[in-house]
PDB file of C-alpha atoms in Angstrom:
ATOM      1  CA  UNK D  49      44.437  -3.337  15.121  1.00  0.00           C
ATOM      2  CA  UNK D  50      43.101   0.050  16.398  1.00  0.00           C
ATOM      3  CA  UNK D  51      44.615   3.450  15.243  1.00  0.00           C
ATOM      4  CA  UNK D  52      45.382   4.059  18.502  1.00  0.00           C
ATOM      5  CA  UNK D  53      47.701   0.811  19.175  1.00  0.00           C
ATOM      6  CA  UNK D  54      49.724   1.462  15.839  1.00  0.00           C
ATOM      7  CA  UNK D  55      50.560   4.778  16.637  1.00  0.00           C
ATOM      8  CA  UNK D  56      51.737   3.375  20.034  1.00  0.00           C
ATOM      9  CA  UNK D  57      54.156   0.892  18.499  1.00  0.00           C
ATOM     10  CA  UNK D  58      55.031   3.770  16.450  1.00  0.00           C
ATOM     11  CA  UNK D  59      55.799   6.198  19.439  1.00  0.00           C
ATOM     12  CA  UNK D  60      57.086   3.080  21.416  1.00  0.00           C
ATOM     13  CA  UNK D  61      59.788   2.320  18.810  1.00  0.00           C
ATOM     14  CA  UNK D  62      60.426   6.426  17.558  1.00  0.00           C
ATOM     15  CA  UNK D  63      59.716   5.277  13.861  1.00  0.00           C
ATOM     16  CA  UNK D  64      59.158   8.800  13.092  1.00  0.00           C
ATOM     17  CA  UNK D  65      62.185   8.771  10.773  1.00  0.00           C
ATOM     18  CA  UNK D  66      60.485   5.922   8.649  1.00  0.00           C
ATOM     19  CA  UNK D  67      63.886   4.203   8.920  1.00  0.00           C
ATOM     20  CA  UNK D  68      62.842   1.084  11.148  1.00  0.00           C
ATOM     21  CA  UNK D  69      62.427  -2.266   9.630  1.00  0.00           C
ATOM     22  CA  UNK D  70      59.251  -4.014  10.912  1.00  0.00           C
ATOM     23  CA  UNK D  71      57.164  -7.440  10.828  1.00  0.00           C
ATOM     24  CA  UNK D  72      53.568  -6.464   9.838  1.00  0.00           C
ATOM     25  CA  UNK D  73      51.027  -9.440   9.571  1.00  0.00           C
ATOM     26  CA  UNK D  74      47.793  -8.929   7.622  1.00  0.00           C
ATOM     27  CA  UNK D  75      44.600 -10.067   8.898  1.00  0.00           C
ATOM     28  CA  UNK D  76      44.646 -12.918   6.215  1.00  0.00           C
ATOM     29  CA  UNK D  77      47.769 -14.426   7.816  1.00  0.00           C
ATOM     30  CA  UNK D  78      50.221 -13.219   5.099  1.00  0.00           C
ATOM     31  CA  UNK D  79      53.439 -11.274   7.394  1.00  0.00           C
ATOM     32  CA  UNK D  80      55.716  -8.844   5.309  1.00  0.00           C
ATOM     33  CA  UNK D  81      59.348  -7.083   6.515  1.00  0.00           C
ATOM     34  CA  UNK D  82      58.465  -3.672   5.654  1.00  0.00           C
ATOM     35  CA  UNK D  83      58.834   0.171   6.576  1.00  0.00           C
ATOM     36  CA  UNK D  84      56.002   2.278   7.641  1.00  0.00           C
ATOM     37  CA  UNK D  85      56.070   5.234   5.660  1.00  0.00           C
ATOM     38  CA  UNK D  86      52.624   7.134   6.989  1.00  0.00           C
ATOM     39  CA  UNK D  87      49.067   7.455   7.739  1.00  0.00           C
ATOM     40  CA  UNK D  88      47.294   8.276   5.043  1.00  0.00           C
ATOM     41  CA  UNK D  89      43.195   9.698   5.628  1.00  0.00           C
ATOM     42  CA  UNK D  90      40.351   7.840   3.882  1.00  0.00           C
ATOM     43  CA  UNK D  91      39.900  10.254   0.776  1.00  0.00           C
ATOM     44  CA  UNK D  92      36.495   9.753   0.031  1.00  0.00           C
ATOM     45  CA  UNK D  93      34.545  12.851   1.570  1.00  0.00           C
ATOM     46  CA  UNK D  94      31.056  12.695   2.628  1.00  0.00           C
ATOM     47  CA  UNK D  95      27.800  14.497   1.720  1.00  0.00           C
ATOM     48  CA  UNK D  96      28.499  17.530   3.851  1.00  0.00           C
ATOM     49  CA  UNK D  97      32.672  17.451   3.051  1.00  0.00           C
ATOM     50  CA  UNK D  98      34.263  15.912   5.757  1.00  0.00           C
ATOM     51  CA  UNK D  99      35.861  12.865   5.995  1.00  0.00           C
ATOM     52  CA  UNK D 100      33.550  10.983   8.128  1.00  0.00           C
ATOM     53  CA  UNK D 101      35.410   9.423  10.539  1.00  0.00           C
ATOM     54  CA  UNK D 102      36.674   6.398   8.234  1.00  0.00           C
ATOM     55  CA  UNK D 103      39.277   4.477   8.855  1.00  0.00           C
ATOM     56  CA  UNK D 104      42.826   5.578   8.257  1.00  0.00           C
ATOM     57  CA  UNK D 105      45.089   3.830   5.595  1.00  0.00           C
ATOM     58  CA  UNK D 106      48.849   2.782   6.399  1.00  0.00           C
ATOM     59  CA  UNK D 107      50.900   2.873   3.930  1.00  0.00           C
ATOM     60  CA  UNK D 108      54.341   0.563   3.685  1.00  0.00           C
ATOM     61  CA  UNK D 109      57.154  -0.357   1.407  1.00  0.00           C
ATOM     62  CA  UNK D 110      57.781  -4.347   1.579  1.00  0.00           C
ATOM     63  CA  UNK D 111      60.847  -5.409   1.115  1.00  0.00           C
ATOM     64  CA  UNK D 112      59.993  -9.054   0.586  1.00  0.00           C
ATOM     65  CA  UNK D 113      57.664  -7.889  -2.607  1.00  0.00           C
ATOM     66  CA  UNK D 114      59.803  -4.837  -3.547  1.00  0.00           C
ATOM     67  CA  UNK D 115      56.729  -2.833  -3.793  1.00  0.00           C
ATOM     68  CA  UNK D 116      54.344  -0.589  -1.763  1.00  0.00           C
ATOM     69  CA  UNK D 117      51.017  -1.502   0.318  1.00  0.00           C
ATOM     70  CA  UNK D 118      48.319   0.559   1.359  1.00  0.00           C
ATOM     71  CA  UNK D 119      46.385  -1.235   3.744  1.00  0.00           C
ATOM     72  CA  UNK D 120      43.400  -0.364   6.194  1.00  0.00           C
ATOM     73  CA  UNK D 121      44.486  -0.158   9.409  1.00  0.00           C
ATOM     74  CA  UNK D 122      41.399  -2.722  10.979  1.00  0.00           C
ATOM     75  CA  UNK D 123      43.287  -5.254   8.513  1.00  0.00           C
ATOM     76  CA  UNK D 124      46.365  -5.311  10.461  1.00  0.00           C
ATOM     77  CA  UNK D 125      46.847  -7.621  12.587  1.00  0.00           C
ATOM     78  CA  UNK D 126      49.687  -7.680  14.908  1.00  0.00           C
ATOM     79  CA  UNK D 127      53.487  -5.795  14.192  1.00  0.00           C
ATOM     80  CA  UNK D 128      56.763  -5.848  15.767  1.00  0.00           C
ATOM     81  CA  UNK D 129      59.729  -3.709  15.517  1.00  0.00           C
ATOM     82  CA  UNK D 130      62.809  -6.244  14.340  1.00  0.00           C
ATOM     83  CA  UNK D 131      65.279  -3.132  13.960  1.00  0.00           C
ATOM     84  CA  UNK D 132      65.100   0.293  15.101  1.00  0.00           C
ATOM     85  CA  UNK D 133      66.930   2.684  12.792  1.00  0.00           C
ATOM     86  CA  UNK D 134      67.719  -0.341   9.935  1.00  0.00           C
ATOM     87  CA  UNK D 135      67.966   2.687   7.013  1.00  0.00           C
ATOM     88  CA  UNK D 136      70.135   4.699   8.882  1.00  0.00           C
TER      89      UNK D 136
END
């Protein structure tokens, strides 16, 4: 998934709030009911102290696994909004 598509579905859904429960599935196949929580930037500066353009991390809480995943966002493949507003 491009940057660019998730923060569509973000926009598309207003999961601003980080309140709506979603369907993320993984690149390896492996789908999780989760939260998005935020974009996180790749930490690891280069030579002249920028960030180099790497790709962003997403970060989630599963619900399934009852812990949190930090996860490139080229390794998502595909999400969907099941509930808008599901920790209101």
């Amino acid at each position: 998934m491009t940057s660019d598509a998730f923060m569509q579905f973000i926009a598309d859904h207003d999961l601003y709030s980080f309140d709506g429960l979603i369907e993320i599935t993984l690149a390896d196949g492996n789908s999780h009911r989760a939260v998005w929580i935020t974009t996180l930037p790749e930490l690891k500066p280069a030579v002249d102290g920028s960030f180099a353009g790497l790709p962003e991390v997403e970060c989630f809480y599963l619900f399934d696994k009852k812990e949190y995943l930090t996860v490139h966002i080229e390794k998502i493949e595909s999400v969907k909004c099941v509930q808008e507003g599901y920790l209101k």
